[in-house]
Amino acid sequence: MTEVFDSLRKEIEAESLDSADAVDSFRIRYLSKKQGKITDLMKGIKDVSPGERGTYGQGVNELKTLANAKIKDAKTKLGSSASDQRDIDLSLPGRAPKMGSLHPITQTRHLINRVFESYGFTVEEGPEIEDDWHNFSALNFPADHPARDMQDTFFIEPTDLEHGGIMLRTHTSPVQIRTMKDGEPPFRIIAPGRVYRNESISYKSYCLFHQVEGLFVDEGVTMADLKQILHAFAQTIFGDDVQMRFRPSFFPFTEPSAEVDIWWNDESLPGGGRWLEILGCGMVHPNVLEAVDIDSEKYTGYAFGMGIDRIAMLRYGIDDIRILFENDERFLDQFA
Amino acid sequence: MKISANWLRDYVDHGLSIEELSDRLTMAGLEVEDVEQIGPRLDGIIVGEVLEVNPHPNADRLTLCSVNVGDGEPLSIVCGASNVAAGQKVPVATIGTILHLPSRTDDDALERIEIKKSKIRGEVSHGMICAENELGLSEDHTGIMVLDEGAIAGTSLEDYVSDKNVPLADTVIDIAITPNRPDAISHIGVARDVAAITGKELKSPSISISLDCKESTADFSVQIDAPAGCPTYAAILVKGVEIKESPVWMQQRLSAIGLRPRNNVVDITNYVMYEVGQPLHAFDFELLAGAKIIVRETSTETKFTTLDDVERELPIGTLMIADRDRDVAIAGVMGGQNSEVTADTKNVLIESAYFNPAQIRRTAKALQLQTEASYRFERGIDPTAQLRAAARAAELMAKFAGGEIDGCVNANPAPYEPRFATLRPERVSHVLGLVVPEDRIQSLLTSIGFNISSENGALKCEIPSFRPDVEREIDMIEEVARLVGYDAIPEPSRSAIPNHPVSISPQRQLREQVSNLLSSLGFKEVVTNSMLSREVAESFCDPILPGARFGGEVVDTLNPVSREMATLRPSVLPGVIRVAAHNLNRGRLSLKYFEFGNSQMRVHTEHSILENYTERECLLILSSGQHDLPGWDTSARVEDIFDLKGIAEVVLDSVHLPDVRFVPIYEASKVSTHHIDIYSGHERLGVLGQLTDSVTSAFDLRGDIFFLEVDWSSISEFSAPFLKKHYDAFSRHPVVDRDIAVTVSRSEAVGPMVKSIRDAGGELLVNVSVFDLYAGDQIDASLKSVAFAMTFAADRTLRDEEVDEEVTQIISSLEKNHGAKLRQ
């Protein structure tokens, strides 16, 4: 019995199906219901002893599969060379669904959030309209102090009222105040959000922008820890070999305060590049901790803040901040 | 604050290059923003004598000059200036000289050029005759510089100008002074830091006159009626001055830092201010009635003309300097026209006072007048420096204006009390993470003026009077840190984080989830300005919109940048409409956008964080234009409201908002022709609508514009309990599908019919959808046909009879409640 199967297999394998006619006659010779050789074998199963029928059926099926595969292969080969027989044009474009996109500010915010969340920071958010206490006083901006000129403020209610004025927040630091006021240390948060500055609109400044501020308050937090986390951050955003420097600066709510620059390569400049400021930071001023009833002897902390828009502009090479708010699709589509 | 490098060297011999100096200052907290070389660039320039001027054979505007430069043959030089003439003495740059010429493209930049033997329009030129601006002597480039006749050909121009009043070569360092460093708003202040970081000695100018002053002299008196505003007022009378130009070196220094020299008396007051940081004022003593100075506050609204000839309205409580009869200066801000020093002044009274910083700041703000004086006073000058500064100025006047120091008054009703603070050396490392030895801390603080003694293991520090910003321990830790250098603080290789959970708020989690969903569905996220004109803001105060649903007023800013950005948005809608118009007008056919943003209203609600203001985060989706563009086997289709309604269903479903209801409203509102209110339970959370024609045309749009705006703050709050996913065992038995078609009156709404089917279908009905809607020839004109596909399932195999029973009930409910008839 096996010899019959073997010889038929060899016969089938030896067939050359180089034309549609050959395929057709092959199909008739082996598989047609009336005279096909495999069909005949199939019909013969009734003469096989019941004990051998399983092996026999299996053998016939293998031959059938082989013959069918041969036909399919041959048809595929013939189809691709004979264009007149093609019934599908695979070169037609697909029906692509339209792509949307996330705004580059959002993408950058997500990236920054992700970096700090991976270091155990929780994201907190707060209102854009704030009172004087949360935006300034609790952050150690004394009334009638020139430090207030550092942030040109949009006022909603004048400063001579009892609450000291209602304004659009000039930074997301009020979120730190709200978080610390409502909880107990340790605090390890970042606060992303929209902030407002009353500045004339140009390629480098807009009346609003987006900021991420960070805060870590616990026992034993030092400026060395601050340098470490920001270095890790800068490496993630700007590459492992980022060169950065911390230089002394002033913010009322931190002391010591620093501005952080990264080295920006630019062959067109005399020194081959320049220092670019990317963020401000420092150790949380004890006056701020005390304003929210935290023991400034026991706890220390660091805080930092950066402009999401600015980081986005650096990352993507955008040279005019206004284009971020114009939302031209030719711009948006580049971030899909 | 501009610092002249030449001037700075008077006080500290730092031995640093400008680059090193800039870098060290920046890294010590005095950020150098700009470094500018100023003054003449005269290296290699010699005096030449023009012997002959001949026309250039090939160019009308050029001449061929023969120039004697001392030894050797006269040089042939091509010149383009029209003022060149034979017999002139001129500056000449010979071959090999390096010039730094003003750039033609950038006003502030210089281009380095080496003078070479060259052919200009066919004639050889052996040098260049220079204009003043080409040598850095002035901005003048109208023609070549013509020297005095006595200049000697062949000598260096540097020698020639040595006795002339020309700017000196100098480097101007522009430092950004932070508000905590009033001590550094002077050359000595910066020199003090330079001395501290280089370990060099600070050399202050010495004063030789006696400083023994009284409350009054025979000639004049000072009376302080407002001691809180003016605790110290020193005045020195210098008689018999001659008003003329100040010495050249002083003019050069003032010019270097951007001041225009005026006359010797005024220049000296400025010079001393930039030297030591004490603002001074010079009165013409003869114009002070009663030979008297009174410091007082205004008690009525007063008008006063300052020395810039502007009449100003002074608010009540403005600190003023007056004589016996009238006001003569706005204290700390600007002097008065009625007592200023003029060419005829003979006797000068020098004012050197300390004024209360907050009070000066309020005045300067109220008058919108910030001067060099008010800038320093409001930051806080040294409260002990008044007499010394007055004496320094008096001495310079005696020397350079020929005056005689006549009398000195030092009114000091509230003498300065030294201030102390304690520094624990171990606290330095506790904050910085860097151990600084105690003796190092002491020497660093001493170098910037602290007096330190040890007391019970801590350092008792007397704070220098010129550091009003230093109040407590942390301030001194900062001083130590910046002098040690932040670079010295090591980065730990590991640091601990607190053992507490990191959480994500539902509001942010769902925002990110839905942002990704919408962008996958073809919507582009936009970020728009949240400030609008008041008119636009008010026109979107439509109670159908989620932000305005609580009522109230729009929120105005008191000091807008412009009328167009004066008011906060009550809705995200107008900003996104603008985006649609922008892109439509640039040929985009399909407009699909979304934005998450806050709406702001002046109204008190349960959601108010700040009393009387309600701020809600809203999600805005806008769609318009082509839903499908024509493809090779598809036809174009225009977006309609059901596309956006479907998006709304998907979005709200994806966040598991419970009990969602869409309630159609067929009346027009302010912004929408008709709309669908979106509820969760009984709470209205948003709206789906279509812009009215008037809004559409007001924004230069066309076509149907659909929008969805929902209160994202509320949605995330309502959805939060349902965010936790869990598994329910599902039935593996086959489902049974049944379709029915009914005819109903054309006015019958389909939505309630679906609800009736759901209600009547009971537990076995798991899904119902509308798969056909027809009105036309096949049926009565008053009717429409609606076809529903229903799916039944249970945790067992359903029998046909039980499904039939449910279908019968559904049909009878449709008949009873909607007048429906089953289509056979």
JSON list of C-alpha atoms in Angstrom, two decimals, chain A residues 92-93 95 98-103 105-106 110 113 117 119-123 125 127-131 144-150 153-158 166 168 178 186 188 194 196 198-199 201 206-208 210 216 218 221-225 227-228 231 245-250 255-259 283 285-287 290 296-297 300 324-330 332-333, chain B residues 23 26-29 31 178-180 358 361-362 365 378-379 424 427 430-433 472 474-475 478 481-482 486-487 489-498 500-503 508 511-512 515-516 519 522-531 555-561 565 568-569 579 582-583 586 588 590 593-595 598 600 602 609-610 613 615 629 632-634:
[
{"chain": "A", "resi": 92, "resn": "LEU", "atom": "CA", "xyz": [-3.45, 50.85, -5.18]},
{"chain": "A", "resi": 93, "resn": "PRO", "atom": "CA", "xyz": [-3.02, 53.02, -2.09]},
{"chain": "A", "resi": 95, "resn": "ARG", "atom": "CA", "xyz": [-7.57, 53.36, 2.77]},
{"chain": "A", "resi": 98, "resn": "LYS", "atom": "CA", "xyz": [-6.53, 60.09, 9.12]},
{"chain": "A", "resi": 99, "resn": "MET", "atom": "CA", "xyz": [-3.87, 60.61, 11.74]},
{"chain": "A", "resi": 100, "resn": "GLY", "atom": "CA", "xyz": [-4.27, 63.03, 14.57]},
{"chain": "A", "resi": 101, "resn": "SER", "atom": "CA", "xyz": [-1.50, 64.37, 16.74]},
{"chain": "A", "resi": 102, "resn": "LEU", "atom": "CA", "xyz": [-0.58, 65.57, 20.19]},
{"chain": "A", "resi": 103, "resn": "HIS", "atom": "CA", "xyz": [0.69, 69.12, 20.50]},
{"chain": "A", "resi": 105, "resn": "ILE", "atom": "CA", "xyz": [3.87, 71.12, 24.35]},
{"chain": "A", "resi": 106, "resn": "THR", "atom": "CA", "xyz": [1.84, 68.11, 25.48]},
{"chain": "A", "resi": 110, "resn": "HIS", "atom": "CA", "xyz": [4.45, 64.00, 29.07]},
{"chain": "A", "resi": 113, "resn": "ASN", "atom": "CA", "xyz": [6.31, 64.07, 33.75]},
{"chain": "A", "resi": 117, "resn": "GLU", "atom": "CA", "xyz": [7.44, 60.07, 37.88]},
{"chain": "A", "resi": 119, "resn": "TYR", "atom": "CA", "xyz": [12.00, 59.08, 40.15]},
{"chain": "A", "resi": 120, "resn": "GLY", "atom": "CA", "xyz": [9.02, 58.86, 42.47]},
{"chain": "A", "resi": 121, "resn": "PHE", "atom": "CA", "xyz": [7.43, 62.29, 41.99]},
{"chain": "A", "resi": 122, "resn": "THR", "atom": "CA", "xyz": [3.63, 62.64, 41.99]},
{"chain": "A", "resi": 123, "resn": "VAL", "atom": "CA", "xyz": [1.99, 65.08, 39.57]},
{"chain": "A", "resi": 125, "resn": "GLU", "atom": "CA", "xyz": [-2.24, 70.46, 39.51]},
{"chain": "A", "resi": 127, "resn": "PRO", "atom": "CA", "xyz": [-5.92, 76.70, 39.53]},
{"chain": "A", "resi": 128, "resn": "GLU", "atom": "CA", "xyz": [-4.66, 79.41, 37.18]},
{"chain": "A", "resi": 129, "resn": "ILE", "atom": "CA", "xyz": [-6.37, 82.20, 39.11]},
{"chain": "A", "resi": 130, "resn": "GLU", "atom": "CA", "xyz": [-4.64, 82.68, 42.42]},
{"chain": "A", "resi": 131, "resn": "ASP", "atom": "CA", "xyz": [-4.55, 85.02, 45.36]},
{"chain": "A", "resi": 144, "resn": "ASP", "atom": "CA", "xyz": [6.57, 96.29, 47.95]},
{"chain": "A", "resi": 145, "resn": "HIS", "atom": "CA", "xyz": [9.70, 94.29, 47.16]},
{"chain": "A", "resi": 146, "resn": "PRO", "atom": "CA", "xyz": [11.49, 94.53, 43.81]},
{"chain": "A", "resi": 147, "resn": "ALA", "atom": "CA", "xyz": [11.48, 90.72, 43.64]},
{"chain": "A", "resi": 148, "resn": "ARG", "atom": "CA", "xyz": [7.87, 91.07, 42.52]},
{"chain": "A", "resi": 149, "resn": "ASP", "atom": "CA", "xyz": [9.09, 92.84, 39.38]},
{"chain": "A", "resi": 150, "resn": "MET", "atom": "CA", "xyz": [10.82, 89.61, 38.33]},
{"chain": "A", "resi": 153, "resn": "THR", "atom": "CA", "xyz": [1.76, 89.98, 36.75]},
{"chain": "A", "resi": 154, "resn": "PHE", "atom": "CA", "xyz": [-1.72, 90.11, 35.25]},
{"chain": "A", "resi": 155, "resn": "PHE", "atom": "CA", "xyz": [-3.96, 91.33, 38.04]},
{"chain": "A", "resi": 156, "resn": "ILE", "atom": "CA", "xyz": [-7.65, 90.53, 38.32]},
{"chain": "A", "resi": 157, "resn": "GLU", "atom": "CA", "xyz": [-8.33, 92.34, 41.56]},
{"chain": "A", "resi": 158, "resn": "PRO", "atom": "CA", "xyz": [-6.09, 95.14, 42.86]},
{"chain": "A", "resi": 166, "resn": "ILE", "atom": "CA", "xyz": [-6.17, 88.28, 42.81]},
{"chain": "A", "resi": 168, "resn": "LEU", "atom": "CA", "xyz": [-3.18, 84.95, 37.14]},
{"chain": "A", "resi": 178, "resn": "ARG", "atom": "CA", "xyz": [-1.46, 74.19, 48.30]},
{"chain": "A", "resi": 186, "resn": "PRO", "atom": "CA", "xyz": [7.54, 64.16, 52.89]},
{"chain": "A", "resi": 188, "resn": "ARG", "atom": "CA", "xyz": [7.80, 64.74, 46.34]},
{"chain": "A", "resi": 194, "resn": "ARG", "atom": "CA", "xyz": [-0.19, 77.12, 32.41]},
{"chain": "A", "resi": 196, "resn": "TYR", "atom": "CA", "xyz": [0.93, 83.97, 32.74]},
{"chain": "A", "resi": 198, "resn": "ASN", "atom": "CA", "xyz": [2.46, 90.35, 31.37]},
{"chain": "A", "resi": 199, "resn": "GLU", "atom": "CA", "xyz": [5.18, 90.65, 28.76]},
{"chain": "A", "resi": 201, "resn": "ILE", "atom": "CA", "xyz": [4.61, 89.35, 22.70]},
{"chain": "A", "resi": 206, "resn": "TYR", "atom": "CA", "xyz": [4.32, 85.19, 25.00]},
{"chain": "A", "resi": 207, "resn": "CYS", "atom": "CA", "xyz": [1.74, 86.34, 27.52]},
{"chain": "A", "resi": 208, "resn": "LEU", "atom": "CA", "xyz": [1.41, 82.78, 28.75]},
{"chain": "A", "resi": 210, "resn": "HIS", "atom": "CA", "xyz": [3.69, 76.30, 30.52]},
{"chain": "A", "resi": 216, "resn": "PHE", "atom": "CA", "xyz": [11.00, 67.55, 47.40]},
{"chain": "A", "resi": 218, "resn": "ASP", "atom": "CA", "xyz": [11.94, 65.60, 53.62]},
{"chain": "A", "resi": 221, "resn": "VAL", "atom": "CA", "xyz": [17.45, 66.73, 51.63]},
{"chain": "A", "resi": 222, "resn": "THR", "atom": "CA", "xyz": [20.53, 68.64, 50.39]},
{"chain": "A", "resi": 223, "resn": "MET", "atom": "CA", "xyz": [21.61, 70.73, 47.46]},
{"chain": "A", "resi": 224, "resn": "ALA", "atom": "CA", "xyz": [23.75, 67.79, 46.37]},
{"chain": "A", "resi": 225, "resn": "ASP", "atom": "CA", "xyz": [20.54, 65.76, 45.91]},
{"chain": "A", "resi": 227, "resn": "LYS", "atom": "CA", "xyz": [22.20, 68.57, 41.55]},
{"chain": "A", "resi": 228, "resn": "GLN", "atom": "CA", "xyz": [21.85, 64.82, 41.15]},
{"chain": "A", "resi": 231, "resn": "HIS", "atom": "CA", "xyz": [21.61, 66.09, 36.12]},
{"chain": "A", "resi": 245, "resn": "ARG", "atom": "CA", "xyz": [26.52, 74.11, 35.15]},
{"chain": "A", "resi": 246, "resn": "PHE", "atom": "CA", "xyz": [24.80, 75.45, 38.26]},
{"chain": "A", "resi": 247, "resn": "ARG", "atom": "CA", "xyz": [25.37, 79.12, 38.86]},
{"chain": "A", "resi": 248, "resn": "PRO", "atom": "CA", "xyz": [24.14, 81.22, 41.77]},
{"chain": "A", "resi": 249, "resn": "SER", "atom": "CA", "xyz": [20.98, 83.18, 41.19]},
{"chain": "A", "resi": 250, "resn": "PHE", "atom": "CA", "xyz": [18.04, 84.52, 43.13]},
{"chain": "A", "resi": 255, "resn": "GLU", "atom": "CA", "xyz": [17.97, 79.79, 49.07]},
{"chain": "A", "resi": 256, "resn": "PRO", "atom": "CA", "xyz": [20.58, 79.05, 47.94]},
{"chain": "A", "resi": 257, "resn": "SER", "atom": "CA", "xyz": [19.18, 79.53, 44.44]},
{"chain": "A", "resi": 258, "resn": "ALA", "atom": "CA", "xyz": [20.70, 78.49, 41.14]},
{"chain": "A", "resi": 259, "resn": "GLU", "atom": "CA", "xyz": [20.13, 78.74, 37.46]},
{"chain": "A", "resi": 283, "resn": "MET", "atom": "CA", "xyz": [16.79, 74.84, 48.35]},
{"chain": "A", "resi": 285, "resn": "HIS", "atom": "CA", "xyz": [13.58, 78.86, 51.73]},
{"chain": "A", "resi": 286, "resn": "PRO", "atom": "CA", "xyz": [12.81, 78.25, 55.43]},
{"chain": "A", "resi": 287, "resn": "ASN", "atom": "CA", "xyz": [10.36, 81.17, 55.25]},
{"chain": "A", "resi": 290, "resn": "GLU", "atom": "CA", "xyz": [7.30, 78.13, 57.91]},
{"chain": "A", "resi": 296, "resn": "SER", "atom": "CA", "xyz": [12.24, 74.20, 58.89]},
{"chain": "A", "resi": 297, "resn": "GLU", "atom": "CA", "xyz": [14.81, 72.85, 61.32]},
{"chain": "A", "resi": 300, "resn": "THR", "atom": "CA", "xyz": [14.82, 70.72, 54.21]},
{"chain": "A", "resi": 324, "resn": "LEU", "atom": "CA", "xyz": [3.21, 77.04, 19.34]},
{"chain": "A", "resi": 325, "resn": "PHE", "atom": "CA", "xyz": [-0.08, 78.90, 19.79]},
{"chain": "A", "resi": 326, "resn": "GLU", "atom": "CA", "xyz": [-0.90, 79.42, 16.13]},
{"chain": "A", "resi": 327, "resn": "ASN", "atom": "CA", "xyz": [-1.74, 75.71, 15.61]},
{"chain": "A", "resi": 328, "resn": "ASP", "atom": "CA", "xyz": [-1.13, 75.73, 11.88]},
{"chain": "A", "resi": 329, "resn": "GLU", "atom": "CA", "xyz": [-1.60, 72.15, 10.65]},
{"chain": "A", "resi": 330, "resn": "ARG", "atom": "CA", "xyz": [1.64, 72.35, 8.70]},
{"chain": "A", "resi": 332, "resn": "LEU", "atom": "CA", "xyz": [1.10, 70.26, 14.04]},
{"chain": "A", "resi": 333, "resn": "ASP", "atom": "CA", "xyz": [1.51, 67.53, 11.42]},
{"chain": "B", "resi": 23, "resn": "ASP", "atom": "CA", "xyz": [33.33, 83.65, 34.29]},
{"chain": "B", "resi": 26, "resn": "THR", "atom": "CA", "xyz": [28.95, 84.65, 36.79]},
{"chain": "B", "resi": 27, "resn": "MET", "atom": "CA", "xyz": [29.77, 81.62, 38.88]},
{"chain": "B", "resi": 28, "resn": "ALA", "atom": "CA", "xyz": [29.69, 83.74, 42.06]},
{"chain": "B", "resi": 29, "resn": "GLY", "atom": "CA", "xyz": [26.18, 85.04, 41.40]},
{"chain": "B", "resi": 31, "resn": "GLU", "atom": "CA", "xyz": [25.80, 86.98, 36.01]},
{"chain": "B", "resi": 178, "resn": "THR", "atom": "CA", "xyz": [19.35, 90.04, 41.09]},
{"chain": "B", "resi": 179, "resn": "PRO", "atom": "CA", "xyz": [17.03, 91.85, 43.52]},
{"chain": "B", "resi": 180, "resn": "ASN", "atom": "CA", "xyz": [18.87, 90.41, 46.54]},
{"chain": "B", "resi": 358, "resn": "ALA", "atom": "CA", "xyz": [9.11, 100.21, 50.15]},
{"chain": "B", "resi": 361, "resn": "ARG", "atom": "CA", "xyz": [9.11, 101.73, 45.38]},
{"chain": "B", "resi": 362, "resn": "ARG", "atom": "CA", "xyz": [5.47, 102.75, 45.86]},
{"chain": "B", "resi": 365, "resn": "LYS", "atom": "CA", "xyz": [5.38, 102.68, 40.76]},
{"chain": "B", "resi": 378, "resn": "GLU", "atom": "CA", "xyz": [13.97, 100.51, 46.54]},
{"chain": "B", "resi": 379, "resn": "ARG", "atom": "CA", "xyz": [16.45, 97.65, 46.71]},
{"chain": "B", "resi": 424, "resn": "ARG", "atom": "CA", "xyz": [25.90, 76.83, 62.84]},
{"chain": "B", "resi": 427, "resn": "ARG", "atom": "CA", "xyz": [24.02, 73.45, 59.16]},
{"chain": "B", "resi": 430, "resn": "HIS", "atom": "CA", "xyz": [23.14, 69.87, 56.28]},
{"chain": "B", "resi": 431, "resn": "VAL", "atom": "CA", "xyz": [21.77, 72.15, 53.55]},
{"chain": "B", "resi": 432, "resn": "LEU", "atom": "CA", "xyz": [24.47, 71.93, 50.89]},
{"chain": "B", "resi": 433, "resn": "GLY", "atom": "CA", "xyz": [25.53, 68.32, 51.21]},
{"chain": "B", "resi": 472, "resn": "ARG", "atom": "CA", "xyz": [19.03, 84.69, 58.87]},
{"chain": "B", "resi": 474, "resn": "ILE", "atom": "CA", "xyz": [20.15, 80.41, 55.37]},
{"chain": "B", "resi": 475, "resn": "ASP", "atom": "CA", "xyz": [21.19, 83.72, 53.81]},
{"chain": "B", "resi": 478, "resn": "GLU", "atom": "CA", "xyz": [23.96, 80.91, 50.47]},
{"chain": "B", "resi": 481, "resn": "ALA", "atom": "CA", "xyz": [27.83, 78.33, 48.82]},
{"chain": "B", "resi": 482, "resn": "ARG", "atom": "CA", "xyz": [28.33, 80.93, 46.11]},
{"chain": "B", "resi": 486, "resn": "TYR", "atom": "CA", "xyz": [28.35, 75.43, 43.33]},
{"chain": "B", "resi": 487, "resn": "ASP", "atom": "CA", "xyz": [30.74, 73.26, 41.34]},
{"chain": "B", "resi": 489, "resn": "ILE", "atom": "CA", "xyz": [29.00, 70.56, 45.71]},
{"chain": "B", "resi": 490, "resn": "PRO", "atom": "CA", "xyz": [29.28, 66.87, 44.83]},
{"chain": "B", "resi": 491, "resn": "GLU", "atom": "CA", "xyz": [26.58, 64.87, 43.14]},
{"chain": "B", "resi": 492, "resn": "PRO", "atom": "CA", "xyz": [25.87, 61.84, 45.29]},
{"chain": "B", "resi": 493, "resn": "SER", "atom": "CA", "xyz": [25.99, 58.55, 43.43]},
{"chain": "B", "resi": 494, "resn": "ARG", "atom": "CA", "xyz": [22.71, 57.57, 45.07]},
{"chain": "B", "resi": 495, "resn": "SER", "atom": "CA", "xyz": [20.07, 59.27, 47.17]},
{"chain": "B", "resi": 496, "resn": "ALA", "atom": "CA", "xyz": [17.09, 58.09, 49.15]},
{"chain": "B", "resi": 497, "resn": "ILE", "atom": "CA", "xyz": [13.50, 58.65, 48.17]},
{"chain": "B", "resi": 498, "resn": "PRO", "atom": "CA", "xyz": [10.67, 58.59, 50.66]},
{"chain": "B", "resi": 500, "resn": "HIS", "atom": "CA", "xyz": [5.32, 56.71, 49.90]},
{"chain": "B", "resi": 501, "resn": "PRO", "atom": "CA", "xyz": [3.07, 55.74, 47.02]},
{"chain": "B", "resi": 502, "resn": "VAL", "atom": "CA", "xyz": [3.09, 57.63, 43.72]},
{"chain": "B", "resi": 503, "resn": "SER", "atom": "CA", "xyz": [-0.44, 58.28, 42.58]},
{"chain": "B", "resi": 508, "resn": "ARG", "atom": "CA", "xyz": [-4.79, 63.50, 34.42]},
{"chain": "B", "resi": 511, "resn": "ARG", "atom": "CA", "xyz": [-6.95, 63.31, 30.01]},
{"chain": "B", "resi": 512, "resn": "GLU", "atom": "CA", "xyz": [-3.90, 61.44, 28.75]},
{"chain": "B", "resi": 515, "resn": "SER", "atom": "CA", "xyz": [-5.85, 62.60, 24.25]},
{"chain": "B", "resi": 516, "resn": "ASN", "atom": "CA", "xyz": [-4.31, 59.44, 22.86]},
{"chain": "B", "resi": 519, "resn": "SER", "atom": "CA", "xyz": [-5.37, 61.64, 18.24]},
{"chain": "B", "resi": 522, "resn": "GLY", "atom": "CA", "xyz": [-7.73, 61.66, 13.62]},
{"chain": "B", "resi": 523, "resn": "PHE", "atom": "CA", "xyz": [-8.10, 64.71, 15.86]},
{"chain": "B", "resi": 524, "resn": "LYS", "atom": "CA", "xyz": [-5.21, 67.14, 16.23]},
{"chain": "B", "resi": 525, "resn": "GLU", "atom": "CA", "xyz": [-4.53, 68.56, 19.64]},
{"chain": "B", "resi": 526, "resn": "VAL", "atom": "CA", "xyz": [-4.19, 72.33, 19.76]},
{"chain": "B", "resi": 527, "resn": "VAL", "atom": "CA", "xyz": [-3.06, 74.73, 22.48]},
{"chain": "B", "resi": 528, "resn": "THR", "atom": "CA", "xyz": [-4.70, 78.13, 22.25]},
{"chain": "B", "resi": 529, "resn": "ASN", "atom": "CA", "xyz": [-4.44, 81.46, 24.01]},
{"chain": "B", "resi": 530, "resn": "SER", "atom": "CA", "xyz": [-6.71, 81.65, 27.04]},
{"chain": "B", "resi": 531, "resn": "MET", "atom": "CA", "xyz": [-7.01, 85.42, 26.83]},
{"chain": "B", "resi": 555, "resn": "VAL", "atom": "CA", "xyz": [-13.01, 87.48, 34.30]},
{"chain": "B", "resi": 556, "resn": "ASP", "atom": "CA", "xyz": [-11.17, 90.61, 33.14]},
{"chain": "B", "resi": 557, "resn": "THR", "atom": "CA", "xyz": [-7.53, 91.39, 33.77]},
{"chain": "B", "resi": 558, "resn": "LEU", "atom": "CA", "xyz": [-6.84, 94.85, 35.16]},
{"chain": "B", "resi": 559, "resn": "ASN", "atom": "CA", "xyz": [-3.71, 95.37, 33.08]},
{"chain": "B", "resi": 560, "resn": "PRO", "atom": "CA", "xyz": [-4.15, 93.57, 29.76]},
{"chain": "B", "resi": 561, "resn": "VAL", "atom": "CA", "xyz": [-1.40, 93.44, 27.13]},
{"chain": "B", "resi": 565, "resn": "MET", "atom": "CA", "xyz": [-6.24, 89.73, 25.17]},
{"chain": "B", "resi": 568, "resn": "LEU", "atom": "CA", "xyz": [-10.07, 85.07, 30.36]},
{"chain": "B", "resi": 569, "resn": "ARG", "atom": "CA", "xyz": [-11.93, 82.48, 28.36]},
{"chain": "B", "resi": 579, "resn": "VAL", "atom": "CA", "xyz": [-7.64, 77.47, 14.75]},
{"chain": "B", "resi": 582, "resn": "HIS", "atom": "CA", "xyz": [-6.79, 79.69, 10.34]},
{"chain": "B", "resi": 583, "resn": "ASN", "atom": "CA", "xyz": [-6.43, 76.28, 8.74]},
{"chain": "B", "resi": 586, "resn": "ARG", "atom": "CA", "xyz": [-5.00, 77.79, 4.31]},
{"chain": "B", "resi": 588, "resn": "ARG", "atom": "CA", "xyz": [-7.42, 72.43, 4.82]},
{"chain": "B", "resi": 590, "resn": "SER", "atom": "CA", "xyz": [-11.04, 68.42, 7.05]},
{"chain": "B", "resi": 593, "resn": "TYR", "atom": "CA", "xyz": [-9.23, 69.45, 16.65]},
{"chain": "B", "resi": 594, "resn": "PHE", "atom": "CA", "xyz": [-9.34, 69.03, 20.38]},
{"chain": "B", "resi": 595, "resn": "GLU", "atom": "CA", "xyz": [-8.01, 70.94, 23.35]},
{"chain": "B", "resi": 598, "resn": "ASN", "atom": "CA", "xyz": [-9.44, 75.75, 31.72]},
{"chain": "B", "resi": 600, "resn": "GLN", "atom": "CA", "xyz": [-12.75, 80.80, 34.02]},
{"chain": "B", "resi": 602, "resn": "ARG", "atom": "CA", "xyz": [-16.42, 85.12, 38.05]},
{"chain": "B", "resi": 609, "resn": "ILE", "atom": "CA", "xyz": [-11.08, 76.99, 44.91]},
{"chain": "B", "resi": 610, "resn": "LEU", "atom": "CA", "xyz": [-10.72, 80.73, 45.17]},
{"chain": "B", "resi": 613, "resn": "TYR", "atom": "CA", "xyz": [-14.09, 82.32, 40.90]},
{"chain": "B", "resi": 615, "resn": "GLU", "atom": "CA", "xyz": [-12.33, 77.43, 37.05]},
{"chain": "B", "resi": 629, "resn": "LEU", "atom": "CA", "xyz": [-12.13, 62.67, 1.07]},
{"chain": "B", "resi": 632, "resn": "TRP", "atom": "CA", "xyz": [-10.39, 55.43, -5.58]},
{"chain": "B", "resi": 633, "resn": "ASP", "atom": "CA", "xyz": [-13.47, 53.47, -4.49]},
{"chain": "B", "resi": 634, "resn": "THR", "atom": "CA", "xyz": [-15.03, 55.74, -1.87]}
]
